[in-house]
XYZ file of C-alpha atoms in Angstrom:
755
model
C 0.000 0.000 0.000
C 3.016 2.317 0.454
C 3.763 1.919 -3.257
C 0.157 2.722 -4.014
C 0.350 5.908 -1.919
C 3.492 6.935 -3.832
C 1.708 6.348 -7.117
C -1.267 8.281 -5.750
C 0.956 11.272 -4.913
C 2.395 11.319 -8.416
C -1.068 10.906 -9.906
C -2.444 13.817 -7.868
C 0.280 16.049 -9.281
C -0.447 14.800 -12.797
C -4.154 15.357 -12.247
C -3.637 18.963 -11.171
C -1.455 19.663 -14.194
C -4.019 18.057 -16.502
C -6.937 20.002 -15.044
C -5.016 23.277 -15.265
C -4.268 22.480 -18.902
C -7.916 21.761 -19.550
C -8.993 25.004 -17.940
C -6.829 26.982 -20.381
C -8.973 25.736 -23.239
C -12.348 27.441 -23.411
C -15.283 25.062 -23.329
C -13.252 21.880 -23.644
C -15.382 18.754 -24.570
C -14.623 15.115 -24.759
C -16.476 12.810 -27.073
C -17.489 9.323 -26.182
C -14.663 6.879 -25.734
C -15.245 3.943 -28.023
C -13.804 0.502 -27.746
C -11.140 -0.529 -30.181
C -13.383 -3.229 -31.561
C -16.101 -0.753 -32.360
C -13.946 0.711 -35.115
C -11.901 -2.369 -35.899
C -12.595 -2.336 -39.627
C -10.864 0.960 -40.272
C -7.841 2.809 -39.003
C -8.742 5.103 -36.159
C -12.120 6.718 -36.885
C -12.795 6.736 -40.653
C -16.466 5.914 -40.094
C -17.394 7.030 -36.570
C -19.948 4.796 -34.927
C -23.500 6.104 -34.607
C -25.506 4.840 -31.652
C -28.215 5.820 -29.196
C -26.726 7.869 -26.359
C -28.926 9.952 -24.085
C -32.104 8.597 -25.763
C -31.255 10.016 -29.181
C -29.150 8.856 -32.116
C -25.723 10.471 -31.986
C -22.337 10.190 -33.592
C -19.958 9.095 -30.843
C -17.509 11.838 -31.786
C -20.204 14.414 -31.072
C -21.347 13.235 -27.641
C -20.678 15.967 -25.089
C -19.806 13.528 -22.347
C -17.720 10.532 -21.403
C -19.174 7.265 -22.663
C -17.624 3.842 -23.187
C -19.369 1.657 -25.746
C -18.242 -1.958 -25.515
C -19.483 -3.577 -28.708
C -20.374 -7.180 -29.450
C -17.054 -7.841 -31.195
C -14.965 -6.628 -28.290
C -17.028 -8.608 -25.782
C -16.427 -11.685 -27.938
C -12.729 -10.905 -28.374
C -12.093 -10.863 -24.612
C -14.301 -13.911 -24.022
C -16.588 -11.976 -21.674
C -19.116 -14.117 -19.824
C -20.417 -11.757 -17.133
C -20.020 -8.371 -15.467
C -16.701 -9.258 -13.824
C -15.216 -9.630 -17.318
C -17.049 -6.721 -18.950
C -16.100 -3.939 -16.563
C -12.386 -4.650 -16.719
C -12.498 -2.537 -19.888
C -14.355 0.453 -18.429
C -12.012 3.040 -16.864
C -13.362 4.689 -13.730
C -15.754 1.802 -13.052
C -15.107 -0.382 -10.009
C -16.712 -3.841 -9.952
C -17.268 -4.798 -6.299
C -17.910 -8.510 -6.221
C -20.463 -10.090 -3.888
C -22.705 -13.097 -3.585
C -24.596 -14.349 -6.659
C -26.391 -11.423 -8.378
C -25.171 -9.216 -5.537
C -22.280 -7.262 -7.065
C -22.166 -3.468 -6.837
C -20.748 -0.973 -9.337
C -19.088 2.295 -8.414
C -18.463 4.960 -11.058
C -16.218 7.963 -10.428
C -15.969 7.130 -6.732
C -19.663 7.663 -6.007
C -20.547 4.995 -3.472
C -20.579 4.434 0.276
C -20.880 0.654 0.336
C -19.168 -2.141 -1.569
C -21.160 -5.219 -0.613
C -24.783 -6.260 -1.006
C -24.283 -8.241 2.219
C -24.356 -4.871 3.986
C -27.230 -3.425 1.975
C -30.866 -3.710 3.012
C -32.618 -0.510 1.992
C -31.504 2.322 -0.201
C -31.095 2.764 -3.934
C -27.691 2.010 -5.413
C -25.761 5.018 -6.805
C -25.133 3.481 -10.244
C -28.081 3.058 -12.587
C -28.460 -0.302 -14.339
C -30.643 -0.252 -17.474
C -31.680 -2.987 -19.860
C -32.741 -1.522 -23.212
C -33.415 1.816 -21.416
C -35.575 0.101 -18.750
C -34.448 0.966 -15.182
C -33.369 -2.185 -13.356
C -31.974 -0.569 -10.207
C -34.180 -1.194 -7.182
C -35.632 2.177 -6.136
C -35.805 1.370 -2.430
C -35.592 -2.126 -0.949
C -32.490 -3.770 -2.440
C -33.331 -7.062 -4.159
C -30.470 -7.887 -6.508
C -28.160 -6.694 -9.271
C -28.861 -9.084 -12.164
C -25.676 -10.224 -13.870
C -26.659 -10.599 -17.515
C -24.962 -13.303 -19.545
C -22.723 -11.493 -22.065
C -23.622 -13.823 -24.945
C -25.627 -12.133 -27.738
C -25.293 -8.670 -26.247
C -25.081 -5.962 -28.892
C -23.384 -3.445 -26.611
C -22.762 -2.315 -23.065
C -22.782 1.462 -22.736
C -21.127 2.979 -19.683
C -22.161 6.616 -19.219
C -19.975 8.301 -16.621
C -21.303 11.188 -14.576
C -24.903 11.660 -13.359
C -27.655 10.868 -15.852
C -30.524 12.257 -13.786
C -31.881 14.608 -16.455
C -32.853 11.882 -18.937
C -32.554 8.593 -17.044
C -33.896 9.524 -13.614
C -33.111 8.347 -10.109
C -30.180 6.199 -9.088
C -27.656 7.197 -11.756
C -25.595 9.433 -9.461
C -22.130 8.355 -10.513
C -23.268 7.155 -13.913
C -25.339 4.539 -15.685
C -24.870 1.260 -17.535
C -27.218 0.348 -20.394
C -27.284 -3.185 -21.853
C -28.637 -3.689 -25.382
C -29.222 -6.937 -27.278
C -28.705 -7.956 -30.873
C -31.890 -7.292 -32.817
C -33.786 -9.554 -35.231
C -32.812 -9.150 -38.877
C -35.642 -8.654 -41.354
C -33.833 -9.992 -44.419
C -31.733 -12.999 -43.411
C -31.565 -16.152 -41.318
C -28.574 -16.224 -39.005
C -27.317 -17.093 -35.596
C -24.511 -18.292 -33.372
C -23.583 -21.386 -31.379
C -20.940 -21.252 -28.652
C -19.487 -23.902 -26.372
C -16.921 -23.269 -23.642
C -14.888 -25.303 -21.186
C -13.495 -23.434 -18.159
C -11.125 -24.745 -15.506
C -10.267 -22.912 -12.274
C -6.825 -23.149 -10.723
C -7.216 -25.274 -7.591
C -10.877 -25.832 -8.447
C -12.992 -27.798 -10.890
C -13.896 -27.686 -14.587
C -17.297 -26.746 -16.007
C -18.844 -26.618 -19.497
C -21.269 -23.995 -20.838
C -23.372 -23.713 -23.985
C -25.108 -20.844 -25.807
C -27.174 -20.516 -28.981
C -28.957 -17.725 -30.872
C -31.145 -17.664 -33.992
C -32.576 -14.780 -35.993
C -35.414 -15.608 -38.377
C -37.495 -13.391 -40.705
C -41.184 -14.331 -40.609
C -42.275 -11.843 -43.282
C -39.266 -10.605 -45.177
C -38.520 -6.910 -44.538
C -41.575 -6.666 -42.243
C -41.479 -9.109 -39.317
C -38.634 -11.044 -37.686
C -37.776 -12.737 -34.410
C -34.562 -13.501 -32.567
C -34.265 -16.046 -29.769
C -31.298 -17.093 -27.697
C -30.630 -19.408 -24.803
C -27.766 -19.955 -22.434
C -26.586 -22.515 -19.933
C -23.577 -21.109 -18.134
C -21.747 -23.134 -15.505
C -18.922 -21.307 -13.749
C -16.139 -23.381 -12.180
C -15.867 -23.476 -8.380
C -12.729 -22.798 -6.364
C -13.872 -22.110 -2.755
C -13.801 -24.888 -0.126
C -15.993 -24.936 2.994
C -13.885 -26.521 5.714
C -16.850 -26.419 8.092
C -18.936 -28.781 5.976
C -15.905 -30.638 4.657
C -16.849 -30.005 1.020
C -14.568 -28.697 -1.715
C -15.341 -26.456 -4.703
C -18.648 -25.283 -3.256
C -19.174 -21.923 -4.976
C -19.953 -23.057 -8.509
C -22.634 -20.915 -10.128
C -25.126 -22.010 -12.764
C -26.948 -19.470 -14.933
C -29.824 -20.493 -17.191
C -32.047 -18.317 -19.290
C -33.248 -17.094 -22.616
C -34.394 -14.039 -24.546
C -36.943 -13.515 -27.262
C -37.044 -10.388 -29.425
C -39.531 -9.440 -32.108
C -39.224 -6.668 -34.682
C -42.268 -5.501 -36.635
C -41.846 -2.785 -39.270
C -45.053 -2.527 -41.333
C -44.043 0.862 -42.782
C -40.897 2.935 -42.999
C -42.293 5.252 -40.315
C -43.494 2.670 -37.765
C -41.315 0.255 -35.788
C -42.490 -2.009 -32.966
C -39.943 -3.866 -30.827
C -40.829 -6.534 -28.295
C -38.491 -8.145 -25.780
C -38.805 -10.838 -23.134
C -35.947 -11.983 -20.884
C -35.836 -14.689 -18.261
C -32.700 -15.628 -16.348
C -32.089 -17.594 -13.167
C -28.917 -18.377 -11.272
C -28.040 -20.774 -8.495
C -25.016 -21.013 -6.255
C -24.584 -23.911 -3.815
C -22.484 -22.019 -1.278
C -20.852 -18.661 -0.726
C -18.046 -17.189 -2.853
C -16.637 -15.448 0.207
C -13.344 -16.393 1.842
C -12.580 -16.437 5.540
C -9.353 -14.487 5.040
C -7.810 -12.009 2.600
C -5.508 -14.504 0.856
C -7.235 -17.899 1.011
C -9.865 -19.665 -1.075
C -11.818 -21.311 1.737
C -14.615 -20.569 4.167
C -15.836 -22.178 7.408
C -19.451 -22.675 8.421
C -21.390 -25.698 9.717
C -23.936 -25.363 6.929
C -23.800 -23.951 3.378
C -25.085 -20.530 2.332
C -26.922 -21.092 -0.937
C -28.379 -18.473 -3.267
C -31.111 -18.616 -5.862
C -31.921 -15.614 -7.998
C -34.130 -14.998 -10.995
C -35.522 -12.088 -12.954
C -37.783 -11.436 -15.882
C -38.405 -8.459 -18.147
C -41.040 -7.810 -20.795
C -40.761 -4.679 -22.946
C -42.779 -3.158 -25.769
C -41.308 -0.182 -27.621
C -43.154 1.709 -30.352
C -41.490 4.355 -32.522
C -43.475 6.371 -35.052
C -42.213 9.181 -37.247
C -44.934 11.727 -37.920
C -43.535 14.346 -40.246
C -40.891 16.355 -38.383
C -41.415 14.608 -35.030
C -40.704 11.172 -33.611
C -43.078 9.581 -31.090
C -41.828 6.888 -28.708
C -43.673 4.734 -26.189
C -41.733 2.403 -23.896
C -43.735 0.024 -21.687
C -42.147 -2.563 -19.394
C -42.891 -5.056 -16.651
C -40.145 -6.619 -14.566
C -39.829 -9.112 -11.730
C -36.933 -9.973 -9.446
C -36.549 -12.695 -6.862
C -33.620 -13.649 -4.659
C -33.535 -16.362 -2.010
C -30.830 -16.963 0.564
C -30.482 -19.937 2.873
C -27.470 -18.761 4.795
C -25.369 -19.289 7.874
C -24.833 -16.798 10.725
C -23.067 -19.169 13.081
C -19.842 -17.147 13.086
C -21.813 -14.069 14.072
C -24.289 -15.312 16.680
C -23.235 -18.651 18.127
C -19.889 -17.805 19.800
C -21.717 -15.790 22.458
C -25.084 -17.514 22.407
C -24.071 -19.561 25.447
C -23.751 -16.413 27.570
C -26.570 -14.383 26.090
C -27.033 -11.904 23.248
C -27.508 -8.260 24.239
C -30.526 -6.798 22.451
C -31.713 -4.709 25.370
C -32.115 -1.560 23.289
C -34.557 -3.401 21.038
C -36.753 -5.306 23.500
C -35.484 -4.191 26.891
C -33.646 -7.343 27.900
C -30.900 -9.718 26.853
C -31.577 -13.135 25.347
C -30.131 -16.442 26.422
C -28.046 -18.182 27.507
C -28.556 -21.110 25.128
C -25.837 -23.653 25.967
C -26.959 -26.158 23.312
C -26.889 -23.843 20.295
C -24.742 -25.290 17.506
C -25.572 -23.137 14.501
C -27.496 -20.071 13.366
C -29.510 -20.126 10.149
C -30.619 -17.103 8.144
C -33.377 -17.527 5.553
C -34.254 -14.552 3.356
C -36.746 -14.187 0.543
C -36.778 -11.000 -1.537
C -39.137 -10.265 -4.392
C -40.154 -7.229 -6.422
C -42.324 -6.540 -9.415
C -42.737 -3.288 -11.212
C -44.185 -1.555 -14.218
C -42.849 1.493 -16.014
C -44.107 3.692 -18.821
C -42.263 6.354 -20.754
C -43.520 8.620 -23.536
C -41.183 10.769 -25.614
C -41.645 13.292 -28.410
C -38.522 14.425 -30.233
C -37.357 16.087 -33.413
C -37.131 13.386 -36.076
C -34.208 14.772 -38.057
C -31.012 16.323 -36.804
C -30.826 20.029 -37.576
C -29.846 23.310 -36.009
C -32.562 23.032 -33.335
C -33.001 19.583 -31.782
C -35.346 18.843 -28.921
C -36.846 16.075 -26.814
C -39.583 16.062 -24.152
C -41.006 13.146 -22.228
C -42.906 11.782 -19.253
C -42.017 8.805 -17.080
C -43.813 6.771 -14.428
C -42.741 3.746 -12.414
C -44.407 1.645 -9.699
C -42.430 -1.067 -7.895
C -43.838 -3.361 -5.207
C -41.474 -5.306 -2.987
C -41.704 -8.003 -0.349
C -39.015 -9.327 1.966
C -39.063 -12.034 4.643
C -36.186 -12.763 6.992
C -36.094 -15.563 9.569
C -33.129 -16.273 11.833
C -33.113 -19.430 13.952
C -30.704 -20.635 16.637
C -30.703 -24.392 16.189
C -30.805 -25.990 19.630
C -31.922 -22.899 21.550
C -35.201 -24.582 22.569
C -36.547 -21.447 24.213
C -39.689 -22.390 26.216
C -41.779 -19.743 24.430
C -40.214 -19.204 21.003
C -38.373 -22.441 20.339
C -35.460 -21.840 17.952
C -36.904 -18.686 16.348
C -34.613 -15.750 17.074
C -35.770 -13.150 14.570
C -38.704 -12.959 12.148
C -39.684 -9.895 10.144
C -41.778 -9.238 7.048
C -41.291 -6.054 5.033
C -43.687 -4.892 2.331
C -43.829 -1.681 0.414
C -44.248 0.285 -2.770
C -42.013 2.854 -4.442
C -43.292 5.280 -7.073
C -41.612 7.792 -9.334
C -43.212 10.362 -11.622
C -41.181 12.639 -13.861
C -41.282 15.125 -16.727
C -38.064 15.675 -18.644
C -36.706 17.465 -21.679
C -33.629 18.549 -23.577
C -32.836 21.109 -26.280
C -29.706 21.407 -28.415
C -28.567 24.147 -30.777
C -26.136 22.723 -33.335
C -24.235 25.320 -35.361
C -21.859 22.781 -36.888
C -18.629 23.340 -35.030
C -20.435 24.604 -31.925
C -23.274 22.889 -30.044
C -25.071 24.216 -26.954
C -27.427 22.049 -24.914
C -29.605 22.201 -21.815
C -32.094 19.866 -20.222
C -33.728 18.902 -16.985
C -36.051 16.580 -15.131
C -38.773 17.346 -12.596
C -39.474 14.361 -10.370
C -41.598 13.185 -7.490
C -40.727 10.031 -5.548
C -42.633 8.308 -2.769
C -42.190 5.216 -0.612
C -44.853 3.391 1.404
C -43.430 0.829 3.782
C -44.827 -1.673 6.253
C -42.907 -3.879 8.680
C -44.495 -6.817 10.467
C -42.500 -8.450 13.248
C -43.695 -11.928 14.147
C -43.351 -13.109 17.735
C -39.716 -14.065 18.318
C -36.948 -13.733 20.877
C -35.916 -10.207 19.901
C -39.060 -8.802 18.303
C -42.446 -8.586 19.915
C -45.338 -9.030 17.484
C -46.180 -5.636 15.944
C -46.759 -3.846 12.653
C -45.958 -0.317 11.547
C -46.706 1.727 8.429
C -44.441 4.468 7.079
C -44.566 6.979 4.221
C -41.912 9.199 2.678
C -42.025 11.433 -0.421
C -39.913 14.098 -2.124
C -39.893 16.291 -5.226
C -37.105 18.062 -7.051
C -35.500 19.190 -10.307
C -32.241 18.021 -11.907
C -30.800 20.232 -14.671
C -28.064 19.594 -17.214
C -25.958 21.988 -19.330
C -23.348 21.248 -21.977
C -21.255 22.831 -24.701
C -19.280 21.126 -27.482
C -16.843 22.783 -29.868
C -14.992 21.370 -32.894
C -11.715 23.243 -32.872
C -10.739 21.329 -36.001
C -11.443 17.991 -37.647
C -8.850 16.470 -35.321
C -9.836 18.124 -32.021
C -13.110 18.339 -30.107
C -13.640 19.991 -26.729
C -16.536 20.008 -24.310
C -17.680 21.181 -20.901
C -20.751 20.113 -18.961
C -22.535 20.461 -15.642
C -25.191 17.954 -14.603
C -27.108 16.946 -11.503
C -28.179 13.515 -10.281
C -30.450 12.314 -7.483
C -31.517 9.218 -5.618
C -34.639 8.038 -3.753
C -35.009 8.842 -0.068
C -36.670 6.258 2.140
C -37.003 4.435 5.450
C -34.424 2.237 7.176
C -35.535 -1.320 7.929
C -34.280 -1.196 11.518
C -36.020 -0.854 14.891
C -37.583 2.598 14.922
C -37.388 2.792 11.103
C -35.814 6.257 10.803
C -36.184 8.040 7.470
C -33.355 9.284 5.290
C -33.416 11.983 2.630
C -32.768 11.888 -1.074
C -29.163 12.722 -1.881
C -27.995 14.644 -4.928
C -24.807 15.799 -6.573
C -23.441 18.149 -9.193
C -20.869 16.891 -11.672
C -18.636 19.397 -13.473
C -16.362 18.105 -16.197
C -14.299 19.216 -19.141
C -12.410 17.203 -21.667
C -10.777 16.896 -25.029
C -10.564 14.267 -27.723
C -7.680 14.446 -30.165
C -7.017 12.528 -33.372
C -3.631 13.857 -34.505
C -3.223 10.973 -36.968
C -5.564 8.490 -38.618
C -4.057 5.709 -36.522
C -3.971 7.471 -33.135
C -6.623 8.862 -30.763
C -6.271 10.402 -27.314
C -9.078 11.274 -24.870
C -8.663 13.260 -21.662
C -11.345 14.308 -19.161
C -11.241 16.004 -15.777
C -14.184 16.087 -13.365
C -15.238 17.466 -9.982
C -18.296 16.140 -8.117
C -20.001 17.906 -5.205
C -22.211 15.408 -3.333
C -24.822 16.638 -0.844
C -26.406 14.493 1.906
C -24.808 11.196 0.808
C -26.757 8.156 1.952
C -24.493 6.051 4.161
C -25.169 2.529 5.450
C -23.767 1.953 8.936
C -24.901 -0.108 11.945
C -26.742 0.835 15.101
C -25.553 -0.292 18.533
C -26.894 -3.814 17.918
C -25.467 -4.325 14.456
C -28.713 -3.685 12.564
C -28.046 -1.867 9.289
C -29.228 1.718 9.167
C -29.210 4.274 6.335
C -28.588 7.910 7.201
C -27.382 11.099 5.526
C -23.967 12.609 6.166
C -23.246 16.217 5.290
C -21.181 16.086 2.101
C -18.561 14.351 -0.014
C -16.481 15.184 -3.065
C -14.885 13.264 -5.903
C -12.420 14.629 -8.399
C -10.301 12.957 -10.969
C -8.812 12.503 -14.407
C -9.663 9.882 -17.049
C -7.351 9.120 -19.964
C -7.967 6.757 -22.860
C -5.836 6.211 -25.945
C -5.641 3.947 -28.991
C -2.708 3.506 -31.390
C -2.475 1.362 -34.537
C 1.229 1.550 -35.419
C 1.112 -1.125 -38.139
C -1.561 -3.090 -39.948
C -3.189 -5.645 -37.662
C -1.791 -4.231 -34.407
C -3.959 -2.244 -32.000
C -2.790 -0.868 -28.647
C -5.404 0.408 -26.190
C -4.641 1.993 -22.839
C -6.592 3.725 -20.075
C -5.643 5.488 -16.860
C -7.959 6.822 -14.161
C -7.187 8.825 -11.046
C -10.039 9.376 -8.557
C -9.896 11.149 -5.196
C -13.258 10.564 -3.470
C -13.673 11.446 0.214
C -16.135 12.603 2.856
C -16.602 16.281 3.593
C -18.009 15.976 7.120
C -17.611 13.805 10.220
C -19.735 10.645 10.388
C -20.729 8.951 13.643
C -20.918 5.156 13.689
C -20.963 2.462 16.350
C -18.431 0.066 14.892
C -14.826 -0.053 13.802
C -13.422 -3.174 12.214
C -9.889 -2.892 13.566
C -10.880 -2.485 17.222
C -14.037 -4.614 17.300
C -12.417 -7.719 15.834
C -9.367 -7.253 18.059
C -11.739 -7.463 21.010
C -13.943 -4.975 22.744
C -16.887 -2.862 21.675
C -15.732 0.710 21.119
C -19.070 2.469 21.283
C -19.505 5.515 19.054
C -16.843 5.803 16.383
C -16.197 8.993 14.427
C -15.341 8.671 10.755
C -13.520 11.980 10.219
C -14.013 14.331 7.310
C -11.541 13.562 4.552
C -11.979 9.785 4.832
C -11.800 7.996 1.476
C -15.100 6.740 0.127
C -15.164 2.936 -0.115
C -15.031 0.743 -3.164
C -12.939 2.930 -5.454
C -9.218 2.836 -6.132
C -7.356 6.094 -6.543
C -5.492 4.533 -9.457
C -6.926 2.241 -12.126
C -5.152 1.450 -15.384
C -5.207 -1.120 -18.139
C -3.262 -1.939 -21.273
C -4.800 -4.031 -24.072
C -2.659 -5.009 -27.074
C -4.222 -6.994 -29.920
C -2.581 -8.356 -33.074
C -4.297 -9.955 -36.076
C -2.395 -11.985 -38.649
C -2.842 -14.643 -41.303
C -2.948 -18.146 -39.871
C -2.699 -21.685 -41.222
C -5.369 -23.086 -43.560
C -6.549 -19.607 -44.609
C -7.560 -18.737 -41.052
C -7.151 -15.439 -39.219
C -5.275 -15.492 -35.905
C -5.939 -12.910 -33.200
C -3.567 -12.585 -30.249
C -4.631 -10.358 -27.364
C -3.750 -9.530 -23.783
C -5.232 -7.410 -21.017
C -3.146 -6.048 -18.143
C -5.300 -4.486 -15.433
C -4.149 -2.595 -12.327
C -6.469 -1.742 -9.422
C -5.148 0.360 -6.549
C -5.935 0.002 -2.859
C -9.463 0.678 -1.656
C -11.356 1.186 1.583
C -13.793 -1.687 2.202
C -16.537 0.231 4.034
C -17.144 3.772 5.140
C -17.135 3.058 8.882
C -14.229 0.680 9.364
C -10.503 0.690 8.795
C -10.333 -2.403 6.608
C -8.232 -1.618 3.524
C -8.091 -3.790 0.412
C -4.600 -3.874 -1.150
C -3.758 -3.097 -4.769
C -3.493 -5.901 -7.293
C -2.643 -6.551 -10.948
C -4.078 -9.165 -13.296
C -2.947 -10.362 -16.721
C -5.233 -12.112 -19.227
C -4.084 -13.798 -22.461
C -6.160 -15.029 -25.387
C -5.595 -16.434 -28.885
C -8.249 -17.389 -31.415
C -8.343 -18.714 -34.959
C -11.266 -17.905 -37.279
C -12.290 -19.206 -40.697
C -15.577 -19.367 -42.630
C -17.715 -18.541 -39.595
C -15.894 -20.973 -37.311
C -13.794 -19.791 -34.385
C -11.721 -21.656 -31.812
C -10.114 -19.889 -28.876
C -7.744 -20.564 -25.999
C -7.570 -18.177 -23.052
C -6.210 -17.794 -19.552
C -7.414 -15.028 -17.239
C -5.456 -13.919 -14.167
C -2.561 -16.056 -15.368
C -0.343 -15.212 -12.387
C -3.120 -16.197 -9.976
C -3.293 -12.834 -8.203
C -5.357 -13.001 -5.007
C -6.832 -9.547 -5.396
C -9.708 -8.672 -3.071
C -12.666 -7.229 -4.952
C -14.706 -6.348 -1.846
C -15.172 -7.253 1.803
C -18.242 -7.255 4.032
C -17.966 -6.700 7.770
C -20.701 -8.399 9.820
C -21.444 -7.123 13.280
C -23.678 -7.811 16.260
C -23.637 -6.765 19.926
C -23.342 -9.827 22.141
C -22.936 -10.682 25.755
C -19.195 -9.986 25.663
C -19.414 -6.680 23.838
C -19.075 -6.973 20.074
C -18.788 -9.834 17.623
C -17.494 -9.035 14.176
C -15.781 -10.639 11.235
C -15.138 -9.952 7.581
C -16.069 -11.959 4.511
C -13.568 -11.395 1.704
C -14.620 -11.653 -1.938
C -11.518 -12.407 -3.976
C -11.280 -12.082 -7.724
C -11.368 -15.344 -9.626
C -8.124 -17.356 -9.635
C -6.525 -18.338 -12.920
C -9.208 -19.625 -15.295
C -8.107 -21.615 -18.357
C -10.668 -21.714 -21.156
C -11.371 -23.417 -24.459
C -14.130 -22.074 -26.719
C -15.617 -23.125 -30.054
C -18.002 -20.798 -31.873
C -19.973 -20.987 -35.102
C -21.627 -17.921 -36.652
C -23.944 -18.305 -39.633
């Protein structure tokens, strides 16, 4: 970590120099950063990619913001299977690993928690969208679906708040997944088989298939795909005596329909279903081991579904859009809390602040079991009216509504307690509620060719209705309570873009983002406010030669009333607002094609994200685990926000050449560096820096492709995230950390057929 601090000092100096340089250029913009694969057919940017960014069709060179578009070819080239693979290529994005469908993303340092294990209520700060449909839970956290990467058309990472057009939750940025569409004029598809082997673990096989089929040529077509993904296991549970327990299986499919009866009318339908299952936890008991210890497994089951209908109609100079969606999420946990509760169960567990007395002793308790069931279903509707053709004056207005119902049950039992009144039932609570959002939004742009000015905004109203029902148990007397919370506000956005020349584009922007307020699911159920932030950024994109591009952006974020998850005196999670926080940084991305067939991509990100006010908590990892409850603990102003490294960098060389038997060989590598990070806002647990190296070679001919790959070839034991569990017991405080390590070396064989 000393090396990382030295690098951080040098990076801070470089960041200041870069920002000063940016400030000397009036109105400096940065266009979207595209993946190398997106423009693979031509040197540099001969034919800039056109795609939907900010809910309108834009040339990526002309986007006044920082966007990464990871296209289908690049996802295939790196052998991406899931989010852990995808976000290696997105600078400024931190993938914080967790239990199955429980990972958390942090963009530009905006986050106060790194683990879904320590998340109960509260909206995540990074927006997740599937075909423009919001998939981030607005209040009660259910899951973060990890979409299978097969048959994705693109993954767009929009850095900076997207509140004006996308709404709540996209404080640090947003991620939008899109799928390959049906083709109206041809039959086609793909078949993929993979074999993956984990170092020190087992070997698993996966299979995928997709088919596009025109029903009425040029009018109606469908596309269907299916996947069976089996990830190799590498974690042992020494408590149960079983090895390789964390294997994950993902099954699902998608169906898309495209109906285009006239040139002016397009109707798109989409249905997705995906489920995943994991037999036991992916956590480790220590920071450098691949094993866990519990007397019983912690299994996860998760599933989600999405149905979408999108209608686009061009009526003269305007374009009408309707986007209707229904989604469901479900996540079940049958987990183990023995490490947390049992060590002190024999002398009694102190929950006096909850029910007025301690519980126990229970000398015969052998294990603690935690069963959770989480479910949500929601509907959303969006209407948009926009200018149909790009001109000097371009505009868009819209309305959005969303209703999400959620239900959560949690039962904790102490096996062997045999309490005369409650038996083994220690804790039983049901939580039900509804979250609603209503919004009006709009954007206008004046495009004078070399100069573009834009402004937009979103008026919103959010509300949460919440009901908790505590069944009779050792620490919760039978009772029910109803709560309500609502807020309204406005989030503006301003931007300017200027083409200094054909080779240089500058931009500057200011935008605001917001997040739902709500109610903590703890005794007393205190409310917490919506938080919001302003993001100010400036940047430049240069193309000094046809084979070289260079992007540079600097940003400053002012975050008000950040929502922070800490624990009360008993270890129950509580969400509260702390005065302020800031994040500032520099993002650099470059691509060079020195000779035919060779492409060199590199990115560098420096982020300094920290609190701006003192935060009071009741726990501190370093002292609690060492022994002894410390009482109130002050997290001082200037503390780093968790889950984000100051330094992130990657280097991706790729070389294509003629191979044997008229094939094409592609050699590629990915070197990724992640600096040290704070694990949680209210403890001193630091996660050290790590570096990974991935290698891949593939041969392609006549639609066939065979590939060999090895990820994390040096078997780095980098820690992606860590969750600190806490409860007040008869001896003071019990606490421990679960460590989520990155995957060990994975060796892979793949065979693909495209037709």
